[in-house]
Each structure stands twice: as structure tokens, then as C-alpha cells.
Coordinates of C-alpha atoms in Angstrom, one line a residue:
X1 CA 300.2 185.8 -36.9
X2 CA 300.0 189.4 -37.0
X3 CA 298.9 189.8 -40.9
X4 CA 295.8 188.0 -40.0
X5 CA 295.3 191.0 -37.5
X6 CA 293.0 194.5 -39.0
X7 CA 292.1 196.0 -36.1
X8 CA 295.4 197.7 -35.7
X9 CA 297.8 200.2 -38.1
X10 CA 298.8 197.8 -41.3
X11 CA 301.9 196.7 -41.8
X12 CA 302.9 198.8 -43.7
X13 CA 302.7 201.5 -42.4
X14 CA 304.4 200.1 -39.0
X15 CA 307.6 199.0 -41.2
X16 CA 308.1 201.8 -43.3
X17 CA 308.0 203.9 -39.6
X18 CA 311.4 204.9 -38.4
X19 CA 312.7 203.3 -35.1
X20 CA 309.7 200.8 -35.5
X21 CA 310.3 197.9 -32.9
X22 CA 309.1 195.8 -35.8
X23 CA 311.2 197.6 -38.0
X24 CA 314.5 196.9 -35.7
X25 CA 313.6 193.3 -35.3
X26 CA 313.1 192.1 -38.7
X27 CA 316.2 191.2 -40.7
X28 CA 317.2 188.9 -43.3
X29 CA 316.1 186.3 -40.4
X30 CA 312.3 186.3 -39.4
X31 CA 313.4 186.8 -35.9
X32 CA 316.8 188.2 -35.2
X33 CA 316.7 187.7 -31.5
X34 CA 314.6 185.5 -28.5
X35 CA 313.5 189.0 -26.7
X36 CA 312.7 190.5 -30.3
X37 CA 310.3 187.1 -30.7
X38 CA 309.1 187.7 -27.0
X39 CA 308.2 191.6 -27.7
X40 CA 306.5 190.4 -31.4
X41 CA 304.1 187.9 -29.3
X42 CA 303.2 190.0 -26.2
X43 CA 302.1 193.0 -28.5
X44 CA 299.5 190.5 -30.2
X45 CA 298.9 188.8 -27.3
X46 CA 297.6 191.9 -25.7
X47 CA 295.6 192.3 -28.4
X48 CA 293.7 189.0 -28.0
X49 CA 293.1 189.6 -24.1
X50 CA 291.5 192.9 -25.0
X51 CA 289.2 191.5 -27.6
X52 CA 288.2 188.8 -25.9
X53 CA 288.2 190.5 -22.4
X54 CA 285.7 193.0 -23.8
X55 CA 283.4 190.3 -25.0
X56 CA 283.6 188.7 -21.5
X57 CA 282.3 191.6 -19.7
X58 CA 279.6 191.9 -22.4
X59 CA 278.3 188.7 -21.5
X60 CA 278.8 188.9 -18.0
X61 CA 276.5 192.2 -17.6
X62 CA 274.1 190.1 -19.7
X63 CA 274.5 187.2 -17.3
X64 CA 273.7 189.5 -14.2
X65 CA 271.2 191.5 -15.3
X66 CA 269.1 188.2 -16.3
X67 CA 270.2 186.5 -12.8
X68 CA 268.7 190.0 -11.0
X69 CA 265.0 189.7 -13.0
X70 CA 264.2 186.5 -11.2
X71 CA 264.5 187.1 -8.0
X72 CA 262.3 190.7 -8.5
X73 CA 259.4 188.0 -9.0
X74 CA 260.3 185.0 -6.4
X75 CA 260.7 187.1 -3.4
X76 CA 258.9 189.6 -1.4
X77 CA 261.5 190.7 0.4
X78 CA 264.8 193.0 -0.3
X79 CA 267.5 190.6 -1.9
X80 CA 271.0 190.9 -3.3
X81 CA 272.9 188.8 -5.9
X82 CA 275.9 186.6 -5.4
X83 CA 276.6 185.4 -9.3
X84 CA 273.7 183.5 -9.5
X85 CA 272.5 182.6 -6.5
X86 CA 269.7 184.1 -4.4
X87 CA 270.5 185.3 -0.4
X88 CA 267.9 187.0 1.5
X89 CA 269.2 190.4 2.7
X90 CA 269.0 189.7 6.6
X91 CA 272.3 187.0 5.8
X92 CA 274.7 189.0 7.2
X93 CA 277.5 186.1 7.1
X94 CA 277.4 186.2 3.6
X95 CA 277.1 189.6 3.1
X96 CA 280.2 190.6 5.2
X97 CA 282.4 187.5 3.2
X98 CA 281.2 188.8 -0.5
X99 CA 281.0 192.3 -0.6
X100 CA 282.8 192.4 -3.2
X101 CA 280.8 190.2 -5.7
X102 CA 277.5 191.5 -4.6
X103 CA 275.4 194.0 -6.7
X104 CA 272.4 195.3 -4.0
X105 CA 269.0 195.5 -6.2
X106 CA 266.0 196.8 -3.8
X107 CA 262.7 195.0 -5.1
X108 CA 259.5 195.3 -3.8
X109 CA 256.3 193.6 -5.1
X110 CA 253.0 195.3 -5.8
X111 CA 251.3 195.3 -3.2
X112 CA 247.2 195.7 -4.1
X113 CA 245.6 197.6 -1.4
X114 CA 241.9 196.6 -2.1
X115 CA 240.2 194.0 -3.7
X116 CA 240.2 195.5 -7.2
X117 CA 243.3 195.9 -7.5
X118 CA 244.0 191.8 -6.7
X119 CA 244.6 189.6 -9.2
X120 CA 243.1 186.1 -8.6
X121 CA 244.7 182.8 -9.0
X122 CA 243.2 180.0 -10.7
X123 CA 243.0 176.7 -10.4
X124 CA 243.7 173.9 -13.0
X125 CA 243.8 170.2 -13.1
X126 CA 245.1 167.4 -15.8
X127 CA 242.8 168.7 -17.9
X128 CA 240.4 171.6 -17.4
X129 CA 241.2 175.5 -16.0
X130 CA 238.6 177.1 -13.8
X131 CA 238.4 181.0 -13.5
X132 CA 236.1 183.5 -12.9
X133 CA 237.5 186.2 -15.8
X134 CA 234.7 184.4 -18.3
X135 CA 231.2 183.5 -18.3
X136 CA 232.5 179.8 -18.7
X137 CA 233.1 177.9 -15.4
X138 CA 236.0 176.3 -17.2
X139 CA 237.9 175.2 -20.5
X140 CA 239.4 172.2 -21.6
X141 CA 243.1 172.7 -21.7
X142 CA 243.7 170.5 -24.7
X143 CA 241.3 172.9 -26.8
X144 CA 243.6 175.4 -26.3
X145 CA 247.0 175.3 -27.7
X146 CA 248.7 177.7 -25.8
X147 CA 247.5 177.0 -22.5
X148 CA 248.7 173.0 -23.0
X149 CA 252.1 174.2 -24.1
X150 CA 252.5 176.5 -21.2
X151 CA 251.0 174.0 -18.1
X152 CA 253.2 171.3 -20.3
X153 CA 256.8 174.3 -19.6
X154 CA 255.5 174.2 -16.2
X155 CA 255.0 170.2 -15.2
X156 CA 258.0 169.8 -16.6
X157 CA 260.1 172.1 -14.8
X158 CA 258.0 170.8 -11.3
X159 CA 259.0 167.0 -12.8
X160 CA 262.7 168.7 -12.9
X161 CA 262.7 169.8 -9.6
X162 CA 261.4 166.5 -8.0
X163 CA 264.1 164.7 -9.6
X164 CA 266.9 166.6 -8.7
X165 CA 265.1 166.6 -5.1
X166 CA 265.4 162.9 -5.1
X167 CA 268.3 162.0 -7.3
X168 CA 269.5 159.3 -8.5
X169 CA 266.2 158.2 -8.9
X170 CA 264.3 159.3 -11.6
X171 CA 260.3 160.6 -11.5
X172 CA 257.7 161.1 -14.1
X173 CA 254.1 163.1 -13.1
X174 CA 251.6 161.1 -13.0
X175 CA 248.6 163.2 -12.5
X176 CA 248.2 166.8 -11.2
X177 CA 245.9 167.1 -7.7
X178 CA 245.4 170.6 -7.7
X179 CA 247.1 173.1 -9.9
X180 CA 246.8 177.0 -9.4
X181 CA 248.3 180.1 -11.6
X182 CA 248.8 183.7 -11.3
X183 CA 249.6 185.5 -14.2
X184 CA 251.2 188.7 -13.2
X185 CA 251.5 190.9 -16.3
X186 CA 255.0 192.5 -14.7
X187 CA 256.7 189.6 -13.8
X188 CA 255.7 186.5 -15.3
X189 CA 253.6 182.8 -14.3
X190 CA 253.7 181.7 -10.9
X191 CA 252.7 178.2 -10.5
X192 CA 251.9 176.0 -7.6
X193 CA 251.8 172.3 -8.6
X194 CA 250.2 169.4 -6.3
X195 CA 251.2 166.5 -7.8
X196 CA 252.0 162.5 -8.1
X197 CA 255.1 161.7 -9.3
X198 CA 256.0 158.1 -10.1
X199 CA 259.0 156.3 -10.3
X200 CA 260.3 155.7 -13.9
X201 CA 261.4 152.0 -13.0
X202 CA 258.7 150.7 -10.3
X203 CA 255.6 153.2 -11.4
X204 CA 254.1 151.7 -8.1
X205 CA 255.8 153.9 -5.5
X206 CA 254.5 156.9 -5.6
X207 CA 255.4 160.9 -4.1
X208 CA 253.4 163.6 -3.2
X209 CA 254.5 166.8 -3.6
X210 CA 254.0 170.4 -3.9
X211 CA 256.3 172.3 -5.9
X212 CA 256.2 176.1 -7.2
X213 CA 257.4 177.3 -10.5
X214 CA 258.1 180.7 -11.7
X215 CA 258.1 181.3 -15.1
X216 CA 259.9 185.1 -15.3
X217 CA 258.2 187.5 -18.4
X218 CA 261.3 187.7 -21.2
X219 CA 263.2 191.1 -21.8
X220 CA 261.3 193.0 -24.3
X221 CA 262.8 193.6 -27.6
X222 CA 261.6 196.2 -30.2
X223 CA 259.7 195.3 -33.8
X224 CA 259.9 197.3 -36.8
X225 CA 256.3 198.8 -37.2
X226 CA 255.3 196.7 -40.1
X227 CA 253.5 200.3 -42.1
X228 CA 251.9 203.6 -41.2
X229 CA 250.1 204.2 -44.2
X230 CA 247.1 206.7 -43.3
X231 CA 246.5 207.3 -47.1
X232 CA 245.5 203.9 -48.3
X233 CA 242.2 203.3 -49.7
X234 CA 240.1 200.7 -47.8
X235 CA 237.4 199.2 -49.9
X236 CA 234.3 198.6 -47.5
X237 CA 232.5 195.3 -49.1
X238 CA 228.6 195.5 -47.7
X239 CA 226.4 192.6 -48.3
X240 CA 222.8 193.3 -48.7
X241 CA 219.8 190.5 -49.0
X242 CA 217.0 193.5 -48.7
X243 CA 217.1 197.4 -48.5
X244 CA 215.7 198.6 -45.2
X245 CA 215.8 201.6 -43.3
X246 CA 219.2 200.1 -41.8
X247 CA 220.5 200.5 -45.3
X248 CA 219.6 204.2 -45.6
X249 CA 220.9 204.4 -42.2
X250 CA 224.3 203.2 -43.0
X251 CA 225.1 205.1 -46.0
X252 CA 224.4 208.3 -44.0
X253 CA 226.7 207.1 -41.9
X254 CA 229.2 206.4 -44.5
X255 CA 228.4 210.3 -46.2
X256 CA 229.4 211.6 -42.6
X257 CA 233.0 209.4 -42.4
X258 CA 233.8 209.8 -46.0
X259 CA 233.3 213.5 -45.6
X260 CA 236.5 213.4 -43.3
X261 CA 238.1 210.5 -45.0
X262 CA 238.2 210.9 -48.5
X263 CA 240.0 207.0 -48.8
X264 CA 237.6 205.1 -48.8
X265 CA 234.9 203.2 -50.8
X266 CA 232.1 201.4 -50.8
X267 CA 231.4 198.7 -52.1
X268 CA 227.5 197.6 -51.6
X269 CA 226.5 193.8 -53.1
X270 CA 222.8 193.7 -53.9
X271 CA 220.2 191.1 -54.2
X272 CA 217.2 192.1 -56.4
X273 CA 216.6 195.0 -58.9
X274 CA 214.1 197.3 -57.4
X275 CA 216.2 196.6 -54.5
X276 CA 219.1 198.2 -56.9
X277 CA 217.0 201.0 -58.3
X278 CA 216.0 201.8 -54.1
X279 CA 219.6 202.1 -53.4
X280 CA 220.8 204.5 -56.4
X281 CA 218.2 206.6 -55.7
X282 CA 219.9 207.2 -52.1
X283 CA 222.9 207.3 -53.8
X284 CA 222.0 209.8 -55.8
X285 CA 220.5 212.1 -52.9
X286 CA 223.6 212.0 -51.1
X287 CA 225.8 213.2 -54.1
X288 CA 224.1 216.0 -53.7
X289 CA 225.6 217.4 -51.2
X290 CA 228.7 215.1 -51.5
X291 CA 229.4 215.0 -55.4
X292 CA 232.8 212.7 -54.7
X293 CA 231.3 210.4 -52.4
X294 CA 232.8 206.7 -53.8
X295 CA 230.2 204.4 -53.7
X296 CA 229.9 201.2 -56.1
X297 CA 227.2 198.8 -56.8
X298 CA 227.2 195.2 -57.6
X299 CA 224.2 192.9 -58.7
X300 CA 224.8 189.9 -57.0
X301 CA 224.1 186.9 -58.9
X302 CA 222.1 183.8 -57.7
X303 CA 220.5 183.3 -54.8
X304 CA 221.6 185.3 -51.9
X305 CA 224.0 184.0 -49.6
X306 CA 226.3 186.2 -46.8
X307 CA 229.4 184.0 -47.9
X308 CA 228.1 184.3 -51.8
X309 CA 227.6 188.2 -51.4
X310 CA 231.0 188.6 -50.3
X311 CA 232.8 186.8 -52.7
X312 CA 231.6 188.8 -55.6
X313 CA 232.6 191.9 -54.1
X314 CA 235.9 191.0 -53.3
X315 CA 236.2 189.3 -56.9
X316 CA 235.6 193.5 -58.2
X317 CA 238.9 194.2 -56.3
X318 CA 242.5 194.1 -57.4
X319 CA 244.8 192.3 -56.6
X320 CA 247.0 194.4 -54.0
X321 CA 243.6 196.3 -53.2
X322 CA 242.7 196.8 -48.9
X323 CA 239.5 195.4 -48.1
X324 CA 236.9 195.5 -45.0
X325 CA 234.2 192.8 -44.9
X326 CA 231.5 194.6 -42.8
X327 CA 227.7 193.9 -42.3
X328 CA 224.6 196.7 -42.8
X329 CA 223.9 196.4 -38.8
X330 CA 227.2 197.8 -38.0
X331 CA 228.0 201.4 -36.6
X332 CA 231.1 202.5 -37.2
X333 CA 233.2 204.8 -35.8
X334 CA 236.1 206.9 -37.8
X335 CA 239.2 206.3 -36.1
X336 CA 238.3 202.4 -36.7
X337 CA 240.2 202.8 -40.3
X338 CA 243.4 203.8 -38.7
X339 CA 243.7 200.4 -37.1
X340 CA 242.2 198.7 -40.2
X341 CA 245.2 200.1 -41.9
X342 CA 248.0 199.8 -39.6
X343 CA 246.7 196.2 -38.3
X344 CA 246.8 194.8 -42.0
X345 CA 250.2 194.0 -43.5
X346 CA 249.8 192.5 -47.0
X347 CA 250.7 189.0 -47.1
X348 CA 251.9 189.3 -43.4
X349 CA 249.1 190.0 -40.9
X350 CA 245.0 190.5 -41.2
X351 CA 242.9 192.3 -38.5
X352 CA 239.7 190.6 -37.1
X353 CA 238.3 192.9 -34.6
X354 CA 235.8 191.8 -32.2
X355 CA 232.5 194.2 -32.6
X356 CA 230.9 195.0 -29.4
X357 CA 227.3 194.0 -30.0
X358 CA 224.1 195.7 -28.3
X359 CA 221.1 194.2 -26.6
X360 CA 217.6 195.3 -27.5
X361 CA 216.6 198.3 -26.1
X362 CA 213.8 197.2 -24.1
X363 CA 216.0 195.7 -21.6
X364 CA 218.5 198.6 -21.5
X365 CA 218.5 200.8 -18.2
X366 CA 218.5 204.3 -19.1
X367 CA 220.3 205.9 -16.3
X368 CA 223.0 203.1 -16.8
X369 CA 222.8 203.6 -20.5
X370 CA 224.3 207.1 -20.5
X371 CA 227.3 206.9 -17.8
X372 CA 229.2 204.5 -20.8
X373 CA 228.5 203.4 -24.6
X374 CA 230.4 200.4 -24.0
X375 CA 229.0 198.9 -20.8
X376 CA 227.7 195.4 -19.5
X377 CA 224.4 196.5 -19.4
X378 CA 224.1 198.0 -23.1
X379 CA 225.7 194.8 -24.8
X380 CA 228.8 192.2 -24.9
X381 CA 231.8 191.7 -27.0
X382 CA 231.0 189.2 -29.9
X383 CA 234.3 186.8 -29.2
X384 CA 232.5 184.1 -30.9
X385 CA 231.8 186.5 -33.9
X386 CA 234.4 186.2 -36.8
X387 CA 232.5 188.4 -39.6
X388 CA 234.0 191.5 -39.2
X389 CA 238.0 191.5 -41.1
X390 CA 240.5 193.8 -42.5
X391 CA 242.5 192.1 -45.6
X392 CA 244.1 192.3 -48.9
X393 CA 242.3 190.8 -51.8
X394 CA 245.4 188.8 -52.6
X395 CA 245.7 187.1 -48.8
X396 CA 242.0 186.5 -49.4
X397 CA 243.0 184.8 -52.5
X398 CA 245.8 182.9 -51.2
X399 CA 243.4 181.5 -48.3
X400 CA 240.7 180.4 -50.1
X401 CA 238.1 183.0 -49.5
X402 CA 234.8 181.9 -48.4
X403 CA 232.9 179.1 -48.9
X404 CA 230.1 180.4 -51.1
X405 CA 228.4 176.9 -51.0
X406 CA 227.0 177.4 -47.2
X407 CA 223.8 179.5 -47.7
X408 CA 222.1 182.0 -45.3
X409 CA 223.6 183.6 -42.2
X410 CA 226.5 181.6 -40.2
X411 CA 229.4 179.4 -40.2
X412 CA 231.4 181.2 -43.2
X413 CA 233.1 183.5 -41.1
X414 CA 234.6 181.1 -38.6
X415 CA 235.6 178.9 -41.9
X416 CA 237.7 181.9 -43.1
X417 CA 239.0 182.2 -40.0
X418 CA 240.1 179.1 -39.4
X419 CA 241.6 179.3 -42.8
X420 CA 243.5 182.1 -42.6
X421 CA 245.0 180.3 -39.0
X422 CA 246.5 177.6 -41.0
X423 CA 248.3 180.2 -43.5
X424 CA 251.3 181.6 -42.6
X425 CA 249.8 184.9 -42.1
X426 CA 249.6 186.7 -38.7
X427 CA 245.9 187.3 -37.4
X428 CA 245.5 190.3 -35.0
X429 CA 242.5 189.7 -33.0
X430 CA 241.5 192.1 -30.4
X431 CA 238.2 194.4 -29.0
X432 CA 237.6 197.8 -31.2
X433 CA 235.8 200.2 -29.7
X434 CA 234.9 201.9 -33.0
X435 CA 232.5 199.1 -34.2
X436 CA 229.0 198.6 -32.9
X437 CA 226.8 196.1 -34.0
X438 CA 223.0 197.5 -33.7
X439 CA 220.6 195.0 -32.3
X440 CA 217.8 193.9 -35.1
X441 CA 215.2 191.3 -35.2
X442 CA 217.1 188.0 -36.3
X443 CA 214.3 185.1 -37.7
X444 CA 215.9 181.2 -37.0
X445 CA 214.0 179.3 -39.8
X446 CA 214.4 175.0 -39.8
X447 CA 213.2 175.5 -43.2
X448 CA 216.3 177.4 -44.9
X449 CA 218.9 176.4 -41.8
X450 CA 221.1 173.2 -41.0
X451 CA 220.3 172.0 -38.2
X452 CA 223.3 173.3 -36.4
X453 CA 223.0 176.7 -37.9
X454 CA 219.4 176.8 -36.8
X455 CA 220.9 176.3 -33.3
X456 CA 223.2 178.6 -33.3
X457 CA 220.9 181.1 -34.6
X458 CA 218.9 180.3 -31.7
X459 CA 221.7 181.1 -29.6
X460 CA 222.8 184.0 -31.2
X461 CA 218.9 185.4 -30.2
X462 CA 219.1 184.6 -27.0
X463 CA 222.4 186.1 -26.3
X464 CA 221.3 189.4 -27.9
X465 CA 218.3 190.1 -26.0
X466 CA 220.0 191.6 -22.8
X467 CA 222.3 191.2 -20.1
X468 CA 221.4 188.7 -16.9
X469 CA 220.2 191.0 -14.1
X470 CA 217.5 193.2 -16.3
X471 CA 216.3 190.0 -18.0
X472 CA 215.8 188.3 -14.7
X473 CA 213.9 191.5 -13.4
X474 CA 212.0 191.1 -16.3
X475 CA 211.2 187.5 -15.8
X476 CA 210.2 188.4 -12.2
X477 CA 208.2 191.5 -13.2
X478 CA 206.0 189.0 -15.8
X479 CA 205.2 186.6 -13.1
X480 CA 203.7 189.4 -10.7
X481 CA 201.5 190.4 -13.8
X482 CA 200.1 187.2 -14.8
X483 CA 200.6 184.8 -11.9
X484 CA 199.5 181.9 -14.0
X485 CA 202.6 182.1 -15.9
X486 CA 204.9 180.8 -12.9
X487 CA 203.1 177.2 -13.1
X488 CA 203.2 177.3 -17.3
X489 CA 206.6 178.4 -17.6
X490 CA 207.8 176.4 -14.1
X491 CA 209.7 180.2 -13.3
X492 CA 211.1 179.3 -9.5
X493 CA 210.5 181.9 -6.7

């Protein structure tokens, strides 16, 4: 029994120690007496209680400290533990009979002390959720992955609650009457659940109760940073259907980032050879006064396309080669290529940052338009935009890369998207303040668009022409200037 034990001296060394009990007890006989035998078994004995006895208080402290996160969430008032099982602090009886197998934990909820510091509730049903965080009264859960999955964790711990309410019999929900949730980023879910629940065997008697479910946040837990390399080069691919002032405007720009970060290049794919022969002449202004400045040029080949455009530019990469897909119209800020790199693990995790994209300046107040750059009344963030990406050339190989057969403006980006969704690779996805898209003139033509493109080009316009409140001053303003136009355009009062 004892060879199979290392934790202790070896054997070895134990026998070949004078006036070893071991020593004294071995003979020519494994045991030479029924006390030796006794000794020999409680020395490894003890060893066994410790081992075990110290992997018992490991998971004991576990045990508690999970038991003492859940009620910091389900009650508002002080509370103490008993093993498992919650007492409010005013029960003295049990208090004065357990004092010994309580641990005391004083929790006290956040307590919001105005209206902006509440968080709201909202409300759900089988199959929609209703709140006021988005310009869209409601969404469909069953669009939505996540939100199924996690209504589905709570109806099922509600459906687990009624049946242990009314064992033996056995309940199934049939539909929810009202739902509502709180997501409180500190503690967790809390959900209260109006429901029908049915009986599994006669589905015609029926109960109607409310139940509430917490669902408690998980302990944290720590993930290798997946690089922190600020020296990488980032290969900026910039379609371009027609050189305009925007164009000259952005490689000014680029001069004035590249001027304090060296790692980068630009890669510009061009449509048209006096379009090419505009550009190099830029170009060739701006090593002037900046000599190492890395720009490239490709002639793009066939008729020009965004999807098309981009394709050939990645296809001048290599393979383990970083690259940004940007657009001309986009203003962007230095401290944007830190994320780019860090948010981009190759074959692991691409970066699609959402742009925050301006309205036209007609409709921008002034005085509001110099308190904040990013503000409600200068522009919106483009969640329904998916041009904008950080990636390696080989995760854009391994995808599929664009579709270069959809021509013009739309639809390829959310097709790469989706795309990359379905690989195994992670997609960040989040707001970043450092990129700006500039508001232009857009033309929707049936002519050269689908039919749905054409509609969501349409869209797209009328999205980017302002925010709600000046747009309706406008509205109002062009009625008291031509009064006529109330009974054309049918403008109510």
C-alpha cells in the first residue's frame, strides 16, 4: 500500500534510517506483529484523511462562496448563509440555533437615486421583446439567437419551479402572458414570468402563475490577451470608382497618420486611367514632403464594382498580410489602428467596427455641434453597416471573400459578414470612436440597382439626412414659407 505513496520520504530512505518504526517492524515476515500492522496502517491512513481533507475544504469554500453570490442579487435586505439556504437577518431563532454554521455577508443593492441612473425593465411575450433602448418598438425573439436561448434558460427554470410547486403532477408552459427583464450588469437577469402552464397528461386544466427567476452573472475568469503587436503593418485597401476632392482629402489624411505611424500602407484600387494619372500626381506632391510615405496603386479591371474593387486589392496581399477594408468617405482617427491590430487574431478573431456616420450639415445645430463630435444631433451609429473590417488575407481566403458578382454599392458587406459568422472565427463587433463616415450626396438609380438594393439605397438617404427633431423643424419651417405645400405634401399641423 505504501509503495504506491510519493508524497512522503521513499522507502528507502525510511528503511535504511536507524530505529525506523518501519525498520523495527519488518522482518523475514511482512508483518511481525498485529500492533506493528496497526501502526503501518494508521501512518497511511493519515495520509489519506489529509489529502482528501484538504480537497474537501477546497470545494467547500467554492461551494459557499457560489451559495453567497445569489442571494447579493435576490434580496434587498441584509442576509446570512446557512449552507445553502437563504434566512433573512431579522430570524433570530435561527440565528441563535446556527451560529456556528453561519457566515454574515452584508449586501446592499444599488439603489439609483434619480431617473438616470434607473435601469428599465422590459417586457416580452412568446415571441416579441419591447424596449425603449432602440429606435425599434420591438424584435422578434426567434431572429435573435441569443435572446431565444436565454428567455428558453428562463421558461424552463419558471416550468421547474411550477412543478416542484405542484408535484407529483407534471406542467408544461403553454404560453407566456406577460413577460418582463432586467438586466443588471452587476448581478445578472431577473425575470418575472406570467404564464399558463398545462398539465402534461390532461393539457385541458390549466394554472396561472407568476413566477420570478434570477439568473446570477458567472464568476469572471481571466483570458490570455490573444497579441499586442503595435508594430504590425496594416494594409489599408481603398476602393475608388472616381477621383474627387474626397480622394485628395483622404490621402492628406493618410500623409498626417502615416507621419506618426510609419506601419502602414495604402493600398488605393482605381477605375479608369486619367483617374490613375490624377491620383499619382497627388501622390507624387505628397512625397515631397513625405519621401517614405507607402502608398500603392492598382488598376482595377472590369467594370467597377465595391465588392470587385476589393477583391483585387486583397488578391496584391500575402498570405499572413493584416488588412483594413475602408471606404474614401471615411475619417479616420489614429488610435483606430491599435484596435485594428489588437482586435484581429489571425485565423481566430476579425474586427468589424461600427463607423459613426454624420448627417448633412444643413440640418446640423451649431451650438449643439461643438459641445460633442459624437452626438445625436451630428449623426448615428451605422449598426446596419458591415463595410468597414480588420482581417488577414488568409481568414479572408478561408471565408470566401466577397462576392464580386453583385455590382454597385450594397449587400456585399453583410454577405461577408454573414460568412465569416458561419466560420469558426470570432467576430468582434463593437462602436469605434476613431472612424467617421463623412456625409456625401448618394444617387439611388433603378437603372444600375436590384430592386431591393434600390430600396435600401433609398433608405440609406433618408437615414443620412439628419436626426428627427431638426428635420421636423425643418418640415414645419417649409410649411410657414409656402403654405401651399401643407395640402401637396398632406404635412399635419
Amino acid at each position: 500500500f505504501f509503495l504506491q505513496d510519493d508524497t512522503r520520504i521513499p522507502l528507502v530512505d525510511i528503511l535504511n534510517k536507524e530505529d525506523s518504526l518501519l525498520t523495527n517492524a519488518f522482518s523475514l515476515y511482512p508483518i511481525s506483529s498485529v500492533e506493528r500492522m496497526f501502526s503501518v496502517h494508521y501512518y497511511y491512513a493519515t495520509i489519506e484523511y489529509k489529502k482528501y481533507s484538504l480537497k474537501a475544504d477546497t470545494a467547500g469554500n467554492m461551494m459557499m462562496e457560489a451559495c453567497q453570490e445569489l442571494p447579493n442579487a435576490l434580496l434587498d435586505e441584509d442576509i446570512v448563509q446557512i449552507g445553502c439556504d437563504l434566512v433573512r437577518g431579522d430570524d433570530q431563532s435561527i440565528l441563535d440555533s446556527q451560529k456556528n454554521l453561519i457566515k454574515y455577508r452584508r449586501t446592499t443593492r444599488y439603489r439609483p437615486i434619480n431617473h438616470y441612473q434607473y435601469r428599465n425593465w422590459r417586457y416580452f411575450d412568446t415571441n416579441n421583446l419591447y424596449n425603449d433602448e432602440t429606435t425599434e418598438p420591438h424584435h422578434h425573439v426567434g431572429l435573435f439567437k441569443y435572446l431565444s436561448r436565454e428567455f428558453r434558460r428562463a421558461t424552463d427554470q419558471a416550468t421547474k419551479e411550477i412543478n416542484k410547486k405542484y408535484a407529483p403532477k407534471r406542467y408544461k408552459l403553454r404560453t407566456i402572458i406577460n413577460g418582463f427583464v432586467k438586466n443588471d450588469p452587476i448581478f445578472g437577469n431577473d425575470y418575472i414570468i406570467d404564464g399558463k402552464f398545462v398539465d402534461v397528461k390532461h393539457t385541458s386544466a390549466a394554472l396561472y402563475e407568476r413566477v420570478r427567476i434570477f439568473q446570477p452573472i458567472q464568476n469572471g475568469y481571466t483570458v490570455k490577451p490573444s497579441k499586442n503587436d503595435a508594430s504590425e503593418l496594416i494594409n489599408i485597401v481603398v476602393p475608388i470608382s472616381d477621383v474627387t476632392q474626397r480622394c485628395y482629402d483622404y490621402l492628406e489624411m493618410f500623409e498626417k497618420i502615416y507621419s506618426r505611424d510609419d506601419k502602414l500602407r495604402l493600398v488605393l484600387v482605381i477605375f479608369g486611367k486619367n483617374d490613375v494619372h490624377d491620383i499619382e500626381e497627388k501622390i507624387n506632391e505628397i512625397r515631397q514632403t513625405t519621401p517614405k510615405v507607402n502608398i500603392v496603386i492598382v488598376k482595377g479591371k472590369g467594370n467597377f464594382s465595391r465588392a470587385q474593387a476589393l477583391d483585387q486589392g486583397m488578391m496584391t496581399l500575402e498570405k499572413n498580410d493584416l488588412a483594413f477594408l475602408c471606404d474614401v468617405d471615411m475619417e479616420v482617427n489614429i488610435t483606430f489602428f491599435d484596435r485594428c491590430r489588437k482586435n484581429t487574431n489571425q485565423g481566430k478573431m476579425v474586427y468589424y467596427p461600427e463607423v459613426f456616420k454624420m448627417y448633412n450639415s444643413r440640418f446640423l445645430n451649431p451650438d449643439k455641434n461643438a459641445r460633442r463630435k459624437h452626438s445625436r444631433f451630428r449623426g448615428h451609429w451605422g449598426g446596419y453597416a458591415f463595410g468597414m473590417l480588420c482581417i488577414y488575407k488568409s481568414d479572408y481566403t478561408k471565408v470566401g471573400g466577397l462576392n464580386t458578382k453583385m455590382m454597385g454599392w450594397g449587400g456585399e458587406d453583410v454577405d461577408l459578414f454573414q460568412k465569416v459568422l458561419k466560420s469558426r472565427i470570432e467576430v468582434l463587433r463593437a462602436p469605434d470612436v476613431g472612424l467617421i463616415h463623412r456625409w456625401h450626396k448618394r444617387s439611388c438609380s433603378k437603372a444600375s440597382l436590384t430592386e431591393n438594393n434600390y430600396k435600401q439605397c433609398l433608405s440609406s438617404r433618408a437615414e443620412a439626412l439628419g436626426d428627427k427633431r431638426p428635420l421636423g423643424h425643418f418640415l414645419y419651417l417649409l410649411q410657414d414659407m409656402y403654405p401651399d405645400l401643407k395640402q401637396k405634401l398632406q404635412i399635419p399641423v
